[in-house]
GROMACS .gro file of C-alpha atoms in nm:
model
  277
    1MET     CA    1  -9.133   0.462  -1.852
    2GLY     CA    2  -8.766   0.409  -1.784
    3LYS     CA    3  -8.484   0.615  -1.930
    4ILE     CA    4  -8.113   0.572  -1.993
    5VAL     CA    5  -7.970   0.888  -1.840
    6GLY     CA    6  -7.602   0.829  -1.900
    7GLY     CA    7  -7.319   0.591  -1.967
    8PHE     CA    8  -6.955   0.544  -1.878
    9VAL     CA    9  -6.658   0.333  -1.980
   10LEU     CA   10  -6.390   0.258  -1.726
   11PRO     CA   11  -6.121   0.000  -1.643
   12HIS     CA   12  -6.137  -0.268  -1.376
   13GLU     CA   13  -5.771  -0.356  -1.324
   14PRO     CA   14  -5.770  -0.526  -0.984
   15GLY     CA   15  -5.409  -0.435  -0.906
   16LEU     CA   16  -5.511  -0.075  -0.859
   17PHE     CA   17  -5.713  -0.160  -0.550
   18PHE     CA   18  -5.467  -0.369  -0.351
   19THR     CA   19  -5.296  -0.049  -0.236
   20PRO     CA   20  -5.493   0.149   0.025
   21ARG     CA   21  -5.565   0.500  -0.097
   22GLU     CA   22  -5.374   0.653   0.194
   23SER     CA   23  -5.061   0.471   0.071
   24ALA     CA   24  -5.109   0.548  -0.299
   25LYS     CA   25  -4.859   0.740  -0.508
   26PRO     CA   26  -4.972   1.054  -0.695
   27GLN     CA   27  -5.028   0.868  -1.024
   28LEU     CA   28  -5.261   0.620  -0.855
   29LEU     CA   29  -5.445   0.900  -0.678
   30GLU     CA   30  -5.514   1.050  -1.021
   31VAL     CA   31  -5.674   0.720  -1.125
   32HIS     CA   32  -5.885   0.715  -0.809
   33ALA     CA   33  -5.992   1.071  -0.892
   34ALA     CA   34  -6.125   0.946  -1.226
   35TYR     CA   35  -6.331   0.680  -1.050
   36ASP     CA   36  -6.453   0.949  -0.811
   37ARG     CA   37  -6.561   1.160  -1.108
   38VAL     CA   38  -6.769   0.872  -1.243
   39ARG     CA   39  -6.920   0.820  -0.897
   40ASP     CA   40  -7.010   1.186  -0.865
   41ARG     CA   41  -7.161   1.206  -1.214
   42ILE     CA   42  -7.383   0.904  -1.141
   43GLY     CA   43  -7.511   1.096  -0.842
   44GLU     CA   44  -7.562   1.414  -1.043
   45LEU     CA   45  -7.763   1.213  -1.298
   46GLU     CA   46  -7.983   1.089  -1.010
   47ALA     CA   47  -7.951   0.732  -1.133
   48THR     CA   48  -8.178   0.481  -0.964
   49THR     CA   49  -8.021   0.171  -1.123
   50VAL     CA   50  -7.677   0.105  -1.270
   51VAL     CA   51  -7.619  -0.172  -1.524
   52VAL     CA   52  -7.256  -0.285  -1.513
   53VAL     CA   53  -7.133  -0.475  -1.818
   54GLY     CA   54  -6.831  -0.688  -1.734
   55ALA     CA   55  -6.642  -0.999  -1.836
   56ASP     CA   56  -6.583  -1.346  -1.699
   57HIS     CA   57  -6.217  -1.404  -1.617
   58TYR     CA   58  -6.261  -1.782  -1.613
   59VAL     CA   59  -6.360  -1.777  -1.248
   60LEU     CA   60  -6.740  -1.765  -1.257
   61PHE     CA   61  -6.849  -2.019  -1.515
   62GLY     CA   62  -6.545  -2.228  -1.604
   63PRO     CA   63  -6.536  -2.439  -1.919
   64GLN     CA   64  -6.870  -2.605  -1.836
   65CYS     CA   65  -7.078  -2.295  -1.918
   66LEU     CA   66  -6.974  -2.013  -2.151
   67PRO     CA   67  -7.273  -1.786  -2.213
   68SER     CA   68  -7.251  -1.520  -2.483
   69PHE     CA   69  -7.434  -1.279  -2.255
   70LEU     CA   70  -7.588  -1.322  -1.912
   71ILE     CA   71  -7.789  -1.111  -1.671
   72GLY     CA   72  -7.809  -1.148  -1.294
   73LEU     CA   73  -8.171  -1.177  -1.180
   74GLY     CA   74  -8.138  -1.256  -0.811
   75ASP     CA   75  -7.880  -1.253  -0.534
   76VAL     CA   76  -7.557  -1.069  -0.617
   77THR     CA   77  -7.249  -1.060  -0.395
   78GLY     CA   78  -6.887  -0.966  -0.441
   79PRO     CA   79  -6.635  -0.893  -0.560
   80TYR     CA   80  -6.503  -1.235  -0.474
   81GLU     CA   81  -6.146  -1.096  -0.455
   82ARG     CA   82  -6.041  -0.923  -0.134
   83PHE     CA   83  -5.944  -0.557  -0.165
   84PRO     CA   84  -5.865  -0.324   0.127
   85GLY     CA   85  -6.178  -0.139   0.234
   86VAL     CA   86  -6.404  -0.301  -0.029
   87PRO     CA   87  -6.698  -0.506   0.110
   88GLN     CA   88  -6.774  -0.849  -0.036
   89ASP     CA   89  -7.129  -0.895   0.087
   90GLU     CA   90  -7.460  -0.835  -0.090
   91ILE     CA   91  -7.482  -0.597  -0.384
   92PRO     CA   92  -7.846  -0.485  -0.408
   93ASN     CA   93  -8.000  -0.586  -0.739
   94ASN     CA   94  -8.298  -0.433  -0.917
   95ARG     CA   95  -8.457  -0.773  -0.968
   96GLU     CA   96  -8.777  -0.646  -1.126
   97LEU     CA   97  -8.595  -0.444  -1.392
   98ALA     CA   98  -8.341  -0.722  -1.451
   99ARG     CA   99  -8.617  -0.972  -1.522
  100HIS     CA  100  -8.791  -0.721  -1.745
  101ILE     CA  101  -8.471  -0.673  -1.948
  102LEU     CA  102  -8.443  -1.050  -1.987
  103GLU     CA  103  -8.807  -1.100  -2.089
  104HIS     CA  104  -8.811  -0.802  -2.324
  105GLY     CA  105  -8.488  -0.920  -2.485
  106ARG     CA  106  -8.614  -1.276  -2.533
  107ALA     CA  107  -8.927  -1.139  -2.700
  108ASN     CA  108  -8.710  -0.934  -2.938
  109GLY     CA  109  -8.430  -1.164  -3.052
  110PHE     CA  110  -8.190  -1.161  -2.756
  111ASP     CA  111  -8.184  -1.496  -2.576
  112TRP     CA  112  -8.036  -1.395  -2.244
  113ALA     CA  113  -7.874  -1.650  -2.018
  114ALA     CA  114  -7.959  -1.583  -1.655
  115SER     CA  115  -7.823  -1.636  -1.307
  116LYS     CA  116  -8.037  -1.631  -0.992
  117SER     CA  117  -7.729  -1.629  -0.768
  118LEU     CA  118  -7.413  -1.458  -0.883
  119ARG     CA  119  -7.088  -1.388  -0.701
  120VAL     CA  120  -6.929  -1.129  -0.924
  121ASP     CA  121  -6.562  -1.064  -0.975
  122HIS     CA  122  -6.381  -0.732  -0.998
  123SER     CA  123  -6.516  -0.643  -1.342
  124VAL     CA  124  -6.863  -0.581  -1.196
  125GLY     CA  125  -6.790  -0.569  -0.824
  126LEU     CA  126  -6.547  -0.279  -0.830
  127PRO     CA  127  -6.758  -0.040  -1.041
  128ALA     CA  128  -7.061  -0.136  -0.832
  129ARG     CA  129  -6.886  -0.068  -0.503
  130ILE     CA  130  -6.682   0.240  -0.583
  131CYS     CA  131  -6.892   0.421  -0.845
  132ALA     CA  132  -7.256   0.317  -0.814
  133LEU     CA  133  -7.352   0.225  -0.459
  134PRO     CA  134  -7.199   0.527  -0.281
  135ASN     CA  135  -7.485   0.729  -0.434
  136ALA     CA  136  -7.801   0.737  -0.223
  137THR     CA  137  -8.022   0.749  -0.534
  138VAL     CA  138  -7.891   0.414  -0.661
  139LYS     CA  139  -8.116   0.136  -0.535
  140GLY     CA  140  -7.975  -0.150  -0.740
  141VAL     CA  141  -7.692  -0.270  -0.963
  142ILE     CA  142  -7.774  -0.512  -1.244
  143PRO     CA  143  -7.477  -0.730  -1.348
  144VAL     CA  144  -7.439  -0.818  -1.715
  145TYR     CA  145  -7.163  -1.050  -1.837
  146LEU     CA  146  -7.044  -1.066  -2.195
  147ALA     CA  147  -6.821  -1.331  -2.350
  148SER     CA  148  -6.542  -1.078  -2.389
  149GLY     CA  149  -6.266  -1.253  -2.199
  150VAL     CA  150  -6.303  -1.626  -2.264
  151GLU     CA  151  -6.357  -1.777  -2.609
  152PRO     CA  152  -6.589  -1.824  -2.789
  153LEU     CA  153  -6.638  -1.448  -2.788
  154ILE     CA  154  -6.948  -1.248  -2.865
  155PRO     CA  155  -6.902  -1.041  -3.185
  156ILE     CA  156  -6.840  -0.674  -3.116
  157ARG     CA  157  -7.139  -0.569  -3.325
  158ARG     CA  158  -7.361  -0.809  -3.131
  159ALA     CA  159  -7.234  -0.662  -2.805
  160TYR     CA  160  -7.328  -0.316  -2.934
  161ASP     CA  161  -7.670  -0.441  -3.038
  162LEU     CA  162  -7.718  -0.593  -2.693
  163GLY     CA  163  -7.670  -0.246  -2.548
  164GLY     CA  164  -7.953  -0.136  -2.773
  165ALA     CA  165  -8.167  -0.420  -2.639
  166ILE     CA  166  -8.100  -0.302  -2.285
  167ARG     CA  167  -8.202   0.049  -2.384
  168ALA     CA  168  -8.522  -0.072  -2.552
  169ALA     CA  169  -8.614  -0.278  -2.247
  170VAL     CA  170  -8.553   0.010  -2.007
  171GLU     CA  171  -8.766   0.243  -2.218
  172ALA     CA  172  -9.046  -0.017  -2.226
  173ALA     CA  173  -9.044  -0.063  -1.848
  174ASP     CA  174  -9.343   0.055  -1.646
  175ALA     CA  175  -9.128   0.183  -1.360
  176ASP     CA  176  -8.988   0.534  -1.368
  177GLU     CA  177  -8.625   0.425  -1.369
  178ARG     CA  178  -8.320   0.642  -1.435
  179VAL     CA  179  -8.055   0.400  -1.559
  180VAL     CA  180  -7.682   0.442  -1.612
  181VAL     CA  181  -7.488   0.182  -1.812
  182ILE     CA  182  -7.120   0.119  -1.739
  183GLY     CA  183  -6.894  -0.066  -1.983
  184SER     CA  184  -6.621  -0.211  -1.761
  185GLY     CA  185  -6.297  -0.321  -1.923
  186GLY     CA  186  -5.933  -0.248  -1.970
  187ILE     CA  187  -5.811  -0.141  -2.308
  188SER     CA  188  -5.463  -0.262  -2.411
  189HIS     CA  189  -5.327  -0.536  -2.188
  190TRP     CA  190  -5.160  -0.870  -2.243
  191VAL     CA  191  -5.284  -1.101  -1.966
  192GLY     CA  192  -5.041  -1.384  -1.890
  193MET     CA  193  -4.856  -1.320  -2.216
  194PRO     CA  194  -4.490  -1.227  -2.275
  195ARG     CA  195  -4.589  -0.863  -2.330
  196MET     CA  196  -4.776  -0.840  -1.999
  197GLY     CA  197  -4.723  -0.489  -1.864
  198ASP     CA  198  -4.707  -0.331  -2.209
  199HIS     CA  199  -4.958  -0.070  -2.325
  200ASN     CA  200  -5.053   0.063  -2.666
  201GLU     CA  201  -5.158   0.420  -2.607
  202GLY     CA  202  -5.238   0.475  -2.973
  203PHE     CA  203  -5.488   0.188  -2.973
  204ASP     CA  204  -5.632   0.295  -2.639
  205ARG     CA  205  -5.691   0.650  -2.752
  206MET     CA  206  -5.846   0.529  -3.077
  207VAL     CA  207  -6.101   0.328  -2.876
  208LEU     CA  208  -6.170   0.619  -2.642
  209ASP     CA  209  -6.210   0.851  -2.941
  210CYS     CA  210  -6.474   0.614  -3.080
  211VAL     CA  211  -6.657   0.633  -2.748
  212VAL     CA  212  -6.635   1.012  -2.732
  213ARG     CA  213  -6.753   1.054  -3.094
  214GLY     CA  214  -7.025   0.793  -3.055
  215ASP     CA  215  -6.889   0.602  -3.355
  216PRO     CA  216  -6.860   0.223  -3.313
  217GLU     CA  217  -6.777   0.146  -3.677
  218PRO     CA  218  -6.396   0.139  -3.635
  219LEU     CA  219  -6.444  -0.112  -3.352
  220PHE     CA  220  -6.668  -0.331  -3.569
  221ALA     CA  221  -6.396  -0.338  -3.835
  222LEU     CA  222  -6.139  -0.493  -3.599
  223SER     CA  223  -6.081  -0.867  -3.611
  224ASP     CA  224  -5.992  -1.045  -3.289
  225ALA     CA  225  -5.649  -1.123  -3.432
  226GLU     CA  226  -5.591  -0.751  -3.494
  227ILE     CA  227  -5.703  -0.665  -3.142
  228ILE     CA  228  -5.471  -0.922  -2.986
  229GLU     CA  229  -5.179  -0.799  -3.199
  230GLN     CA  230  -5.238  -0.433  -3.116
  231ALA     CA  231  -5.383  -0.451  -2.765
  232GLY     CA  232  -5.336  -0.803  -2.630
  233ASN     CA  233  -5.592  -1.058  -2.523
  234GLY     CA  234  -5.722  -0.813  -2.262
  235GLY     CA  235  -5.808  -0.570  -2.541
  236LEU     CA  236  -6.087  -0.808  -2.640
  237GLU     CA  237  -6.284  -0.651  -2.353
  238ILE     CA  238  -6.366  -0.353  -2.576
  239ARG     CA  239  -6.688  -0.549  -2.632
  240ASN     CA  240  -6.802  -0.425  -2.291
  241LEU     CA  241  -6.739  -0.067  -2.397
  242ALA     CA  242  -6.925  -0.125  -2.723
  243CYS     CA  243  -7.225  -0.254  -2.527
  244ALA     CA  244  -7.240   0.068  -2.325
  245MET     CA  245  -7.217   0.265  -2.650
  246GLY     CA  246  -7.509   0.064  -2.790
  247ALA     CA  247  -7.723   0.168  -2.495
  248LEU     CA  248  -7.667   0.530  -2.600
  249PRO     CA  249  -7.648   0.499  -2.980
  250GLY     CA  250  -7.490   0.786  -3.168
  251ARG     CA  251  -7.436   0.987  -2.853
  252SER     CA  252  -7.114   1.180  -2.811
  253GLY     CA  253  -6.924   1.191  -2.487
  254ALA     CA  254  -6.626   1.333  -2.304
  255LEU     CA  255  -6.292   1.193  -2.201
  256ILE     CA  256  -6.249   1.186  -1.825
  257ALA     CA  257  -5.893   1.050  -1.804
  258TYR     CA  258  -5.637   0.822  -1.962
  259HIS     CA  259  -5.343   0.676  -1.773
  260ASN     CA  260  -5.080   0.412  -1.820
  261GLU     CA  261  -4.784   0.330  -1.602
  262PRO     CA  262  -4.524   0.052  -1.632
  263ASP     CA  263  -4.649  -0.108  -1.309
  264TRP     CA  264  -5.010  -0.121  -1.430
  265VAL     CA  265  -5.129  -0.414  -1.636
  266ALA     CA  266  -5.372  -0.221  -1.858
  267GLY     CA  267  -5.415   0.109  -2.031
  268LEU     CA  268  -5.675   0.286  -1.818
  269GLY     CA  269  -5.939   0.485  -2.003
  270PHE     CA  270  -6.237   0.668  -1.853
  271ALA     CA  271  -6.507   0.842  -2.055
  272GLU     CA  272  -6.865   0.956  -2.017
  273ILE     CA  273  -7.133   0.900  -2.281
  274HIS     CA  274  -7.397   1.170  -2.277
  275ALA     CA  275  -7.764   1.081  -2.290
  276ALA     CA  276  -7.854   1.404  -2.470
  277ALA     CA  277  -7.699   1.534  -2.790
   0.00000   0.00000   0.00000
């Protein structure tokens, strides 16, 4: 039987990774240290598979195909963007477990879309490369995409419930898997909008507090219009965080770090969700 052994929420702002670490200023090094902490905790948890929940930034599917939620079953490569020192070749996938999650979900009210060949962007590619794959115990990364960046959007409650479906599937698996779920998304950021570069620390810390307390209800209460007003269109990605919370329902966690700087597009929040009470 499989087991969810931990969860994390973290940002995926691509601008952070265009600067080589050896050239980074102290504030950016602190952000890298938060990613390093997630990486190290995944190793300490002896995870065998990491599910990374990310968003489409209108580069993977385009207007022709807008799935509410999708799982990668086959070949995975990326990230498609070039970052110094970050490979773009194959990301090993746990194909057997990915297909099991799809089939279990479809038998229990979650009609997964699927991709047999997926070139991921930074929302999955960066957490996979810098947090998951450096650990020798991790044999595969399963990419999950939510409609959290391009309308029509998946409801936040449905994203949370999807995390529960992932958990149920993992626990019903025959293989002895130790699975970590990462919710990858920025918090407040206004992408391509007049307020681009602004942050709302109050909103960001409210979201992180929900994660740490294991309480998704305040997130469910937010309308998309309220999110955009308070946290920009990028704040809609809190769906990815809610999905990770749903995989560890009611579990409390711990804040790893929060940062925002004028040169950074998003408020950057890192937290761990504990598998045990």
